[in-house]
Coordinates of C-alpha atoms in Angstrom, one line a residue:
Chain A
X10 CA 0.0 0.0 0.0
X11 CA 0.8 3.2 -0.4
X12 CA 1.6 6.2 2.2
X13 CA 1.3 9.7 1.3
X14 CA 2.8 13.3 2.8
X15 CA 0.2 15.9 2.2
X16 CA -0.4 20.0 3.7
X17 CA -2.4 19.8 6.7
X18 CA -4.7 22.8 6.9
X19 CA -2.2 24.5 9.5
X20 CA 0.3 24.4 6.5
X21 CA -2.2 25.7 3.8
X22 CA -2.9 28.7 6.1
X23 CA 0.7 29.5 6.1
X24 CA 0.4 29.2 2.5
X25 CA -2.1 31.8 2.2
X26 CA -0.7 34.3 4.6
X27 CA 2.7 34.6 3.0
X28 CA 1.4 35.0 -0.3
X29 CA -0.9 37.3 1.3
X30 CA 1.7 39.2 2.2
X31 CA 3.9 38.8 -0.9
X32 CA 0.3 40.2 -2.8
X33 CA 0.2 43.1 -0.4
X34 CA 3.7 43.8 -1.0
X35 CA 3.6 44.2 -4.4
X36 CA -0.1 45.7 -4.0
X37 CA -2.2 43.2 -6.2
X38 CA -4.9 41.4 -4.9
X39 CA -4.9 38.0 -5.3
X40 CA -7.0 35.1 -5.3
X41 CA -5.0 32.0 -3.5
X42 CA -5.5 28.6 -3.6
X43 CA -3.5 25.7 -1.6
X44 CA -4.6 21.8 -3.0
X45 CA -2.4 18.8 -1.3
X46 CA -0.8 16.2 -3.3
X47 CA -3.8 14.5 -4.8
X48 CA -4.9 17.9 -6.1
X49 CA -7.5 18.3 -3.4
X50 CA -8.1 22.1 -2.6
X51 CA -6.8 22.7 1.6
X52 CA -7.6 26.9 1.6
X53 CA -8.5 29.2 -0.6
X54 CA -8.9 32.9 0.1
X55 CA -9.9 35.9 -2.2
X56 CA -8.2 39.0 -0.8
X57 CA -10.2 42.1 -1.4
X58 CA -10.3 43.1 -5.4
X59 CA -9.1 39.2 -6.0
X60 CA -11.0 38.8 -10.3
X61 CA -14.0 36.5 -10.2
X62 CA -12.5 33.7 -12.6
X63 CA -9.7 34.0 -11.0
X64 CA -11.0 31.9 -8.3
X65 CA -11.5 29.1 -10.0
X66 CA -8.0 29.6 -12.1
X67 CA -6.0 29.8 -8.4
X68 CA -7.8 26.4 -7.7
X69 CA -6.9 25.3 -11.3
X70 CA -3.0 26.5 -11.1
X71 CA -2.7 24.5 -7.8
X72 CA -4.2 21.5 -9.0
X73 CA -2.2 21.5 -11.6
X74 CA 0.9 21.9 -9.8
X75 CA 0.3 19.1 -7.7
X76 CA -0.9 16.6 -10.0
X77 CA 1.8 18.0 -12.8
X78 CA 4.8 18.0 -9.8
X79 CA 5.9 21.3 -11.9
X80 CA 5.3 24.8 -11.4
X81 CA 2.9 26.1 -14.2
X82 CA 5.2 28.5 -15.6
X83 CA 7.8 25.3 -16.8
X84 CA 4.0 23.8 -18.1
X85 CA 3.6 26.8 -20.5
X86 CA 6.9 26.0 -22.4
X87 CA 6.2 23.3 -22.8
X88 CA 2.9 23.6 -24.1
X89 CA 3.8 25.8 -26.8
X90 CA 3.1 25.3 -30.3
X91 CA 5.3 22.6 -32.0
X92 CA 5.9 21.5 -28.3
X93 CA 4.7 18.2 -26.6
X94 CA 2.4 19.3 -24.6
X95 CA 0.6 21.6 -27.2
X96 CA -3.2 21.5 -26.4
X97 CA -3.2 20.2 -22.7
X98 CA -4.5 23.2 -21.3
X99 CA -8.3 21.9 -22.4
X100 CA -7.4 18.9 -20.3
X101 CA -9.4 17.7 -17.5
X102 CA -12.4 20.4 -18.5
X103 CA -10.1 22.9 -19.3
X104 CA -8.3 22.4 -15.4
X105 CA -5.1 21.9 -16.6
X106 CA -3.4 25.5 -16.3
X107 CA -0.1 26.0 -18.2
X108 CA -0.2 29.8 -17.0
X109 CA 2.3 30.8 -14.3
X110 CA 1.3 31.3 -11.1
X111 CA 0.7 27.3 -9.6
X112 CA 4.1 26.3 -7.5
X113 CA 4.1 22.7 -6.3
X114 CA 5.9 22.2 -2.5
X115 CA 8.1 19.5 -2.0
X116 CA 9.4 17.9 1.3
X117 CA 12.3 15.6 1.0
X118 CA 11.6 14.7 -2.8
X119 CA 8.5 14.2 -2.9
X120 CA 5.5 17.0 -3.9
X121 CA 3.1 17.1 -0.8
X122 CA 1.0 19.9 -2.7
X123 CA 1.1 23.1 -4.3
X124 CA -0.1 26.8 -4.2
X125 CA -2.2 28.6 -6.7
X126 CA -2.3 32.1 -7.5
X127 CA -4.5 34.4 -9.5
X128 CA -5.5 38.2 -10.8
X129 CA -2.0 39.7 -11.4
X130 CA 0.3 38.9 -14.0
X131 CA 1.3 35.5 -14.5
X132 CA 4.7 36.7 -13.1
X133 CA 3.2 38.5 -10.2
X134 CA 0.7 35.7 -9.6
X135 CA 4.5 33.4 -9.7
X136 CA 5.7 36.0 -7.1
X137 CA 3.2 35.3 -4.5
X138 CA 3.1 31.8 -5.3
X139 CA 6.6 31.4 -5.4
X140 CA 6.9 33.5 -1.5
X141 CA 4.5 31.2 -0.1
X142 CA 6.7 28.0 -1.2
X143 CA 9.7 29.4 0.4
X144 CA 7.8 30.3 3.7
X145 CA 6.9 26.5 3.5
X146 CA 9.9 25.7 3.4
X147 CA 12.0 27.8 6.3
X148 CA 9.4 27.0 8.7
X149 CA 9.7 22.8 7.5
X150 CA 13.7 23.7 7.9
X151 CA 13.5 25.7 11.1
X152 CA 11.4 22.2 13.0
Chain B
X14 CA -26.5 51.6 -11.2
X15 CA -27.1 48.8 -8.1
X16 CA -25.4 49.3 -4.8
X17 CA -24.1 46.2 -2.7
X18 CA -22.3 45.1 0.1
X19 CA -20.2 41.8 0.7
X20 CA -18.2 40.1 2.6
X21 CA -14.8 40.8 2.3
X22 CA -11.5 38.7 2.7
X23 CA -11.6 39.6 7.1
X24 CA -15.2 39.1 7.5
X25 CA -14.7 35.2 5.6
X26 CA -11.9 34.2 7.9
X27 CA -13.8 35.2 11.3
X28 CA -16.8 32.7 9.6
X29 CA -14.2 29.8 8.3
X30 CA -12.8 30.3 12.1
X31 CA -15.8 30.5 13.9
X32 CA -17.0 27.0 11.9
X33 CA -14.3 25.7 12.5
X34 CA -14.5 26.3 16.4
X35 CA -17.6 24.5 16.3
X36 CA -16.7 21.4 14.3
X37 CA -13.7 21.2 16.7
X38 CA -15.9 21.3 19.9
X39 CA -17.9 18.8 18.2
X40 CA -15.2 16.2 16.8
X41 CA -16.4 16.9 12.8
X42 CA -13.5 17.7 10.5
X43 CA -15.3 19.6 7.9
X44 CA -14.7 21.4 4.7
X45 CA -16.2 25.2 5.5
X46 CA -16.6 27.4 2.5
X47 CA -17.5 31.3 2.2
X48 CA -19.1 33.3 -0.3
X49 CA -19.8 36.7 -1.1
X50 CA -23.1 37.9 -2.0
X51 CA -23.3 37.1 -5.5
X52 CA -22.2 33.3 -4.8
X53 CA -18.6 33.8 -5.5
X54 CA -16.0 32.3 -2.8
X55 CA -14.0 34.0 -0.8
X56 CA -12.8 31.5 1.5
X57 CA -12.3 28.3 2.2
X58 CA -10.8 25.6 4.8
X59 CA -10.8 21.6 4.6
X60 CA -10.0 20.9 8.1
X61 CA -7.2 17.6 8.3
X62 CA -10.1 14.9 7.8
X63 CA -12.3 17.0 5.7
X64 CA -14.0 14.3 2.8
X65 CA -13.0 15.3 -0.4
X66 CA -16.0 15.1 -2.0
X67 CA -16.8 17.7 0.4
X68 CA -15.0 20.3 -1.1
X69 CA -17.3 20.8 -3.7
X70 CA -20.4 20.2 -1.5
X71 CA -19.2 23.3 0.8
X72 CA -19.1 25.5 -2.2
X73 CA -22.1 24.7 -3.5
X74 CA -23.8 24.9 -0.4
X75 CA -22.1 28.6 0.5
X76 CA -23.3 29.6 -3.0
X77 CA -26.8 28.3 -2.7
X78 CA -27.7 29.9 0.7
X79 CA -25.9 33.2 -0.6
X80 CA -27.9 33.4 -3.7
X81 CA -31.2 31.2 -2.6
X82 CA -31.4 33.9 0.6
X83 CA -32.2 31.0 2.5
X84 CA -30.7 27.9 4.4
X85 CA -30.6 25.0 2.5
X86 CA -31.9 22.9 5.2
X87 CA -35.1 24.7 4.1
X88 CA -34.7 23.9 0.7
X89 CA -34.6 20.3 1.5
X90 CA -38.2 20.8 3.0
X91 CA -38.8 22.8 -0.5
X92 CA -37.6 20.1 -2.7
X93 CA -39.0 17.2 -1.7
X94 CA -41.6 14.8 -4.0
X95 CA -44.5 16.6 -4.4
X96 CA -43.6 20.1 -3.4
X97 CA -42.9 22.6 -5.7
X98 CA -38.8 22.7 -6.2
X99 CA -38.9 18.9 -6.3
X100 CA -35.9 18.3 -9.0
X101 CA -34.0 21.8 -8.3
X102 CA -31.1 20.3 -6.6
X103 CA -29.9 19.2 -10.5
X104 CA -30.1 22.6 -11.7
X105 CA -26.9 24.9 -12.1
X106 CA -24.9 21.6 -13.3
X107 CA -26.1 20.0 -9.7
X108 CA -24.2 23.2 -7.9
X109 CA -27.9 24.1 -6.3
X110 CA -27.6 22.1 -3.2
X111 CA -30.7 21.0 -0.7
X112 CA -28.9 19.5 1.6
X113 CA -28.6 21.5 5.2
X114 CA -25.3 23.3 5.8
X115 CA -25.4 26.1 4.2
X116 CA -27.0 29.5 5.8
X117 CA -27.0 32.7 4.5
X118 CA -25.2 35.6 6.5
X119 CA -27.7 39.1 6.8
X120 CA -26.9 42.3 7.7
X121 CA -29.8 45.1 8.0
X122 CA -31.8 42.5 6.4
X123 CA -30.1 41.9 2.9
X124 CA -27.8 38.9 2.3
X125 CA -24.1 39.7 2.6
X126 CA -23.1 36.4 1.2
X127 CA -23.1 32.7 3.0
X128 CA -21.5 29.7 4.8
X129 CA -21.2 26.4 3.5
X130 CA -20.2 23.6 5.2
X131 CA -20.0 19.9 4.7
X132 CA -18.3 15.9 5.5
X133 CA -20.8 15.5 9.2
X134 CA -24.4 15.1 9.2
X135 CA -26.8 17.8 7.9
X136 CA -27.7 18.7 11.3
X137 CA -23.9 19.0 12.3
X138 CA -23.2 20.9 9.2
X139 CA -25.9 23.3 9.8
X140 CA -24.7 23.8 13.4
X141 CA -21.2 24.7 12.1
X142 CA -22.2 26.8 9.7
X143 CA -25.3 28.5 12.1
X144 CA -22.1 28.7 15.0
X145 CA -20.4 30.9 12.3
X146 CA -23.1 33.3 11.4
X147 CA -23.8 33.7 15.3
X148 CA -20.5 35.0 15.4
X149 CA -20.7 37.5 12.7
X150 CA -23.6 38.9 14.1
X151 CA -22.2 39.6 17.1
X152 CA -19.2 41.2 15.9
X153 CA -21.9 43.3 13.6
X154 CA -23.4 44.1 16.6
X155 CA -20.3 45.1 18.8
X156 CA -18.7 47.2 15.7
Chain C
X18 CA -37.0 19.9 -46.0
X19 CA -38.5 21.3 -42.6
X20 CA -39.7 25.0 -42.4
X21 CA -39.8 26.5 -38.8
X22 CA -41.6 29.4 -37.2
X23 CA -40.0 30.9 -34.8
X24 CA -40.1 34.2 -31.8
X25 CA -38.5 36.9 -32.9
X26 CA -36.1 39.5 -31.0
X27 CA -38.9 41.7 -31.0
X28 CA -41.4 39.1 -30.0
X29 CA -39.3 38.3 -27.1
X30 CA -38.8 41.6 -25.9
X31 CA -42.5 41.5 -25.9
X32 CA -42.5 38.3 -23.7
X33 CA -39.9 40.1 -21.2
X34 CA -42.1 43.3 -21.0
X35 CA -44.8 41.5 -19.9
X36 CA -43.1 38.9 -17.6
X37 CA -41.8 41.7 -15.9
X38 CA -44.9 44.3 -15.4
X39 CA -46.3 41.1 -13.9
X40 CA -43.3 40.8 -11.6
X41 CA -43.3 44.0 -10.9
X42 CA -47.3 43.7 -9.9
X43 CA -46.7 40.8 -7.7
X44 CA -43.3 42.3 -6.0
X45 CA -40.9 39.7 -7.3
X46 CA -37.5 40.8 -9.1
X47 CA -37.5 38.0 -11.8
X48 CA -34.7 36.4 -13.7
X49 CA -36.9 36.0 -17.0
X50 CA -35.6 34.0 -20.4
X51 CA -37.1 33.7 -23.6
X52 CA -36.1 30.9 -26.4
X53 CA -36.9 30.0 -30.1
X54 CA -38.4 27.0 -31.3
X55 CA -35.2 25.3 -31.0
X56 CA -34.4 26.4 -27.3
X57 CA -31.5 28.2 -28.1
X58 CA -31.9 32.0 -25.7
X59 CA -33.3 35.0 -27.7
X60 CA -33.3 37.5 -25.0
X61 CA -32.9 37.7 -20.8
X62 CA -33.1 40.5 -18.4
X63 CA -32.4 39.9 -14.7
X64 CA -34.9 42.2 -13.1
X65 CA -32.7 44.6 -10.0
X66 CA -32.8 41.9 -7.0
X67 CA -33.7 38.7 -9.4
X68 CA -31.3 35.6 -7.6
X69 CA -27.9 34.8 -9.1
X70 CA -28.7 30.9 -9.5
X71 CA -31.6 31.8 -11.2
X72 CA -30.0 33.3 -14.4
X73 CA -29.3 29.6 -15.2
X74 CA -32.7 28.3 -13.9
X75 CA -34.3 30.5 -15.9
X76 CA -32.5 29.8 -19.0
X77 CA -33.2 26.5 -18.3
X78 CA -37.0 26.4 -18.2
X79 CA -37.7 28.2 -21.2
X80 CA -35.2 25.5 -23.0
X81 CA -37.0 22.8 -21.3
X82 CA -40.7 24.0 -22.4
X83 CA -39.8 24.7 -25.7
X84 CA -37.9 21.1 -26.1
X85 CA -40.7 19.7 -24.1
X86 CA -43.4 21.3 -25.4
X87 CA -45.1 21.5 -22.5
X88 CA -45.0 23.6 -19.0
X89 CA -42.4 22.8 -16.7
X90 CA -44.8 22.4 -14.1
X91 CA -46.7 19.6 -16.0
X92 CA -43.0 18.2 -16.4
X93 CA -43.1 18.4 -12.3
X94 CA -45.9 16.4 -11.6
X95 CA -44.2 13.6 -14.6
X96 CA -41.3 13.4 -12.6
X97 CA -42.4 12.5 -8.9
X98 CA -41.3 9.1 -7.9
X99 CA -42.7 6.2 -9.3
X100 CA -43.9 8.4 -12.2
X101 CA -42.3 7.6 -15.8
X102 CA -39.9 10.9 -16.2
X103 CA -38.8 10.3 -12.7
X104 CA -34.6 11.5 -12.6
X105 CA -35.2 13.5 -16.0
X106 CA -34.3 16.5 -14.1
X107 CA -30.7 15.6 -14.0
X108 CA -30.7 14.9 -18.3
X109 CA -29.1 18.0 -20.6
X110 CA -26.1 18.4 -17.9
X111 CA -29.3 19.1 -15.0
X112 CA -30.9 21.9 -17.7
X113 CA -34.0 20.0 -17.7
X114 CA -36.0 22.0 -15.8
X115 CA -39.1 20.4 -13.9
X116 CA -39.6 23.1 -11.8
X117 CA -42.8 25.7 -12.5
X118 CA -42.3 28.6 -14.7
X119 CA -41.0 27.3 -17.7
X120 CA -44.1 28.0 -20.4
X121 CA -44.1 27.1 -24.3
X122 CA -45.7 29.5 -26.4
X123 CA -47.6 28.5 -29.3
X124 CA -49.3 29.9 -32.6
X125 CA -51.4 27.5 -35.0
X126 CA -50.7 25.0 -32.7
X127 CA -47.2 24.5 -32.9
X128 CA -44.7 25.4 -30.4
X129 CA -42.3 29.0 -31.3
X130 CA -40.5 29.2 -28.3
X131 CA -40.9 29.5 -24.7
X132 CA -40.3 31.5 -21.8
X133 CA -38.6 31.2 -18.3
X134 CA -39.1 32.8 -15.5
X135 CA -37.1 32.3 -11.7
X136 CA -36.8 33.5 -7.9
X137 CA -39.9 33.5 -6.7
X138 CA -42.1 30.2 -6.1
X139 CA -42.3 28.2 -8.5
X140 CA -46.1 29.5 -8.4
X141 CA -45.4 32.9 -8.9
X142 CA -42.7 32.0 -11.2
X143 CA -45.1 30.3 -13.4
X144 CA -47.6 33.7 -13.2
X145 CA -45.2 35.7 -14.7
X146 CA -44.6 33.4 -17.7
X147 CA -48.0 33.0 -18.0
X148 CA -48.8 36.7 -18.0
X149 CA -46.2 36.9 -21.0
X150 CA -47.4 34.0 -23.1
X151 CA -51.0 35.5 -22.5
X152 CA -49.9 39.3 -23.5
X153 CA -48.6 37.6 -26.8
X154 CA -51.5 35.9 -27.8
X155 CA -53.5 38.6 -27.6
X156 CA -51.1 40.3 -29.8
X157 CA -51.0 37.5 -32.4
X158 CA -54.8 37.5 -32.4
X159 CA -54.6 41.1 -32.8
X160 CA -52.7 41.2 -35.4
Chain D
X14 CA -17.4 44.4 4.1
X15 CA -16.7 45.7 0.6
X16 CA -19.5 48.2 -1.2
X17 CA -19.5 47.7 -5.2
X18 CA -21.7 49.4 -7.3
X19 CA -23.1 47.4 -10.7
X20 CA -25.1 47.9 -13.8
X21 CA -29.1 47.8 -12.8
X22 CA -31.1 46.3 -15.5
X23 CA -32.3 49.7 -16.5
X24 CA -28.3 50.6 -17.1
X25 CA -28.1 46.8 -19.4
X26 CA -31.2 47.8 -21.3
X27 CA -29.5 51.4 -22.8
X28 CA -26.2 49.3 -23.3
X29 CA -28.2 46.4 -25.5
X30 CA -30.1 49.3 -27.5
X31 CA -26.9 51.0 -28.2
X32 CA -25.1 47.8 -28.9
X33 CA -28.0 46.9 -31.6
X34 CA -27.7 50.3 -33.1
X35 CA -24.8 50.1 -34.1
X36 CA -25.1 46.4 -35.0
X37 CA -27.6 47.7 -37.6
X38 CA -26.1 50.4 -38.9
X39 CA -23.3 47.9 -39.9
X40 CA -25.7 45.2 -41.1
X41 CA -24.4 42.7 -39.1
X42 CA -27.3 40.9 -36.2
X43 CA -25.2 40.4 -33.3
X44 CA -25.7 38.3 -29.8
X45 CA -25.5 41.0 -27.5
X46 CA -25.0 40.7 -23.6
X47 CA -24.5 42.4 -20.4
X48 CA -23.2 41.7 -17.1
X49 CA -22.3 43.1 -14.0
X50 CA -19.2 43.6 -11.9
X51 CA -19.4 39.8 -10.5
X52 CA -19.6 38.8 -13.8
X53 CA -23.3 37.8 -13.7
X54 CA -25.9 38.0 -16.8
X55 CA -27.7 40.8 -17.0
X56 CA -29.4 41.2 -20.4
X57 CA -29.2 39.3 -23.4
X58 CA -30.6 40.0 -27.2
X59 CA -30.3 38.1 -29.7
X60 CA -30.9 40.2 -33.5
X61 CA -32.9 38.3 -35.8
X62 CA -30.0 36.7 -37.3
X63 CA -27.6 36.2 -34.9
X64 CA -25.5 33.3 -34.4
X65 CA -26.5 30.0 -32.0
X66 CA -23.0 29.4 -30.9
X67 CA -22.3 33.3 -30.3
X68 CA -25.1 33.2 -27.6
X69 CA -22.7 31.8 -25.1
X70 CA -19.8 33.3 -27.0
X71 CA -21.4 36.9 -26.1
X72 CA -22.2 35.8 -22.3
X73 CA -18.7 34.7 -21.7
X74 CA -16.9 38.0 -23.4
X75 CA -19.1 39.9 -21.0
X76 CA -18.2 37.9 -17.8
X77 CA -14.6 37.8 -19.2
X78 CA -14.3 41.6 -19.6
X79 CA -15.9 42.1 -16.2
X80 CA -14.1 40.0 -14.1
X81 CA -10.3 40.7 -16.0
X82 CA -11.3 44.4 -16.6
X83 CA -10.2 44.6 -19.5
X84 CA -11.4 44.2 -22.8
X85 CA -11.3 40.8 -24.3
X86 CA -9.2 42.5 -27.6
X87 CA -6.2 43.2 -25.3
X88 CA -6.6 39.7 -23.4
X89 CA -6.5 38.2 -27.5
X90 CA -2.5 39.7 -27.7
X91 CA -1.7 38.4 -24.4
X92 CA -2.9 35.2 -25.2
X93 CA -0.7 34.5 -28.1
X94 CA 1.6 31.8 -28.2
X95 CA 4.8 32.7 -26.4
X96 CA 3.0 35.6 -24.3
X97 CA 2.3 34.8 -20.6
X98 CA -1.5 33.9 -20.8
X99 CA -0.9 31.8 -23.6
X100 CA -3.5 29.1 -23.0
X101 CA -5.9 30.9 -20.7
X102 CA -9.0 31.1 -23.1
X103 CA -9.5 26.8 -21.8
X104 CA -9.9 28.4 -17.9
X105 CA -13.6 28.5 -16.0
X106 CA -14.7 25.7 -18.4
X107 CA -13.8 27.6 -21.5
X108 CA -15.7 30.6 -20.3
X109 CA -12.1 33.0 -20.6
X110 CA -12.4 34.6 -24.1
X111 CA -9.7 36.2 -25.0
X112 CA -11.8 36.8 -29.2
X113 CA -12.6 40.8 -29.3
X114 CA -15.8 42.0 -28.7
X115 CA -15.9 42.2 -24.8
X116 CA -15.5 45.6 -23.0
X117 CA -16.0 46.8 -19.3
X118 CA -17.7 49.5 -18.3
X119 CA -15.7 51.9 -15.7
X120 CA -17.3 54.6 -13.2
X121 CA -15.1 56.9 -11.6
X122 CA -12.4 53.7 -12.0
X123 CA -14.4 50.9 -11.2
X124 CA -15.4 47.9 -13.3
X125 CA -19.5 48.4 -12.9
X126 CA -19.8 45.5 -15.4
X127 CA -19.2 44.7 -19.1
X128 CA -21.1 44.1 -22.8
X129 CA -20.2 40.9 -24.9
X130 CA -21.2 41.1 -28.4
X131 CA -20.7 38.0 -30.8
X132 CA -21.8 37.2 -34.7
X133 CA -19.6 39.0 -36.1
X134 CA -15.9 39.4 -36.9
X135 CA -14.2 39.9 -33.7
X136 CA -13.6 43.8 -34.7
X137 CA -17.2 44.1 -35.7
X138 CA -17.9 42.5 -32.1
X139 CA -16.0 44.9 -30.4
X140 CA -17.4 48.2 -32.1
X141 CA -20.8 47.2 -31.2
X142 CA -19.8 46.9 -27.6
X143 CA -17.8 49.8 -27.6
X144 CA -20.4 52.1 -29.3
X145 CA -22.8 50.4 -26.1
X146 CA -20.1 51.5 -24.0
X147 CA -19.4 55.1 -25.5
X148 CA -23.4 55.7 -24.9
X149 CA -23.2 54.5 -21.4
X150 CA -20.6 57.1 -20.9
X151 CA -22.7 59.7 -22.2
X152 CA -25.6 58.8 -20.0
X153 CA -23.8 58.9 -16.5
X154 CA -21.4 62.4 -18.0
X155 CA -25.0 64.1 -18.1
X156 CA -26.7 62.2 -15.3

């Protein structure tokens, strides 16, 4: 059988605060979605001004990231015309989001979930998302 | 032009906390989802044990009660064979939930948005989500 | 080949007008929908306080009755348990509506379109498309 | 809480006439649509003539241009292969159109909603909505 490592919702909340704070920083709103390793959404929270369909693409960049066990950003190089993945982005309903901004978090190896962030630019939304991953992982050091 | 208020980002996370509270007190991990007036989410938590297929239930409860203006344990009554939203819960691609655990949050009489909450019993997920409101109100009341 | 008759933009403005003075008289902001022959929309208009679910409900009952043929409250009572249509509701994605207040309108005897109205009972749903099927007739026989 | 303000359905109603004017004086029957700053329907017409698949078309450029605030012609060069949203138009179940022909509407610097218009050519499309737009303006500049 199988035994998995996943965010426990005291880690998601860390999640979402420092890339709360990462948004306020750089003064965008963001909507921001934690999902554990099986895709599963832990948090979500749509800071004040977060876009509507963002929501749903936060909680579409973090799934991704988890399932994908790549940040979203590396996703849309590859899924470029002439590349491999061309076309995946209508995968799984249109859920598979090759737009930057979903970071997975690893532990030892191994992907135990991954942040999502939406309504700046996908290298804003990579910012936040980004922040919140190393957060993660000083405070997984510092135990 | 229309005038509204909503819920914003501080308002979800006293509700996701005060839910939360509950379900702790009453040894229910749930999945406790937030919406703003028109339905949209603003928060969410799945507390470590939440059901997964409870994810989805807590939204669609949160946006129900929010745009329905009513708990859906009232619904349920509502929807039943033989009375007159009998078949509703399908509508909305099956988002228009009947089951009881959501309640919609007021303030000076006009919905502000909604709680959602789901993975116990109806009863207990109505008494998490009611436990939340209860707390809102009051904070209205002391502000 | 087949030859169809169908509303047109100004008919279902027509439909709409009338749908909503009837709201208006009976103090219910309406979602109200009109469809062709074929189901697809022709026009909408979201009255100021009609529900946020019921954009789609609505949309869906005036596709149902004019697919159907019939009112979506006659659809109700063919969908209780035990009864032949019984789970219908969930066919078309859950657009089948078999809620009152979807109502087909017809000239010569054949069906041009429908209308669909949603966020008040299913009762008073059903008055206001009723009201606008009725205002049309008298304007076909007027004409 | 948050206050937002948002096209009534008398404010949708001016924005479809104006949209249809100009739809006629170009010859072209459009699917014309209107939503408000949450990105929900407002009003819908479609011209004697318009296109089936541009009724959805028209809905989602309006909740697109609501909810990204920006009009869907500007989200069309961001989306191109090797820009950063490449990819985005498969997000909220296909519902992110990044085809011209969706504008917001702004007052005093806030998205109060937006007009989709579809049948067209995407530059067609997009004068329609922004002659609907343009009249708007006037309306609340002498209001």
């Amino acid at each position: 059988m199988l035994v998995s490592t996943r965010l426990d919702a005291s880690d998601a909340r860390l999640l979402v605060e420092a890339a709360r704070g990462k948004a306020t920083e750089i003064g965008v709103p963001m909507c921001i979605a934690v999902a554990d390793e099986s895709g599963s959404l832990v948090a979500f929270e749509r800071m004040d001004g977060g876009k509507v369909h963002s929501i749903q693409v936060a909680l579409d960049k973090a799934f991704t990231a988890a399932s994908a066990r790549r940040p979203t950003s590396e996703l849309a190089l590859a899924a470029q015309p002439g590349s491999p993945l061309f076309g995946i982005n209508a995968a799984v309903g249109g859920r598979f989001s090759i737009v930057g901004g979903g970071v997975p978090v690893f532990v030892d190896g191994a992907v135990v979930g991954a942040v999502g962030v939406s309504s700046g630019t996908p290298e804003q939304d990579a910012a936040c998302a980004g922040a919140a991953v190393d957060a993660f992982a000083r405070r997984v050091s510092e135990a």
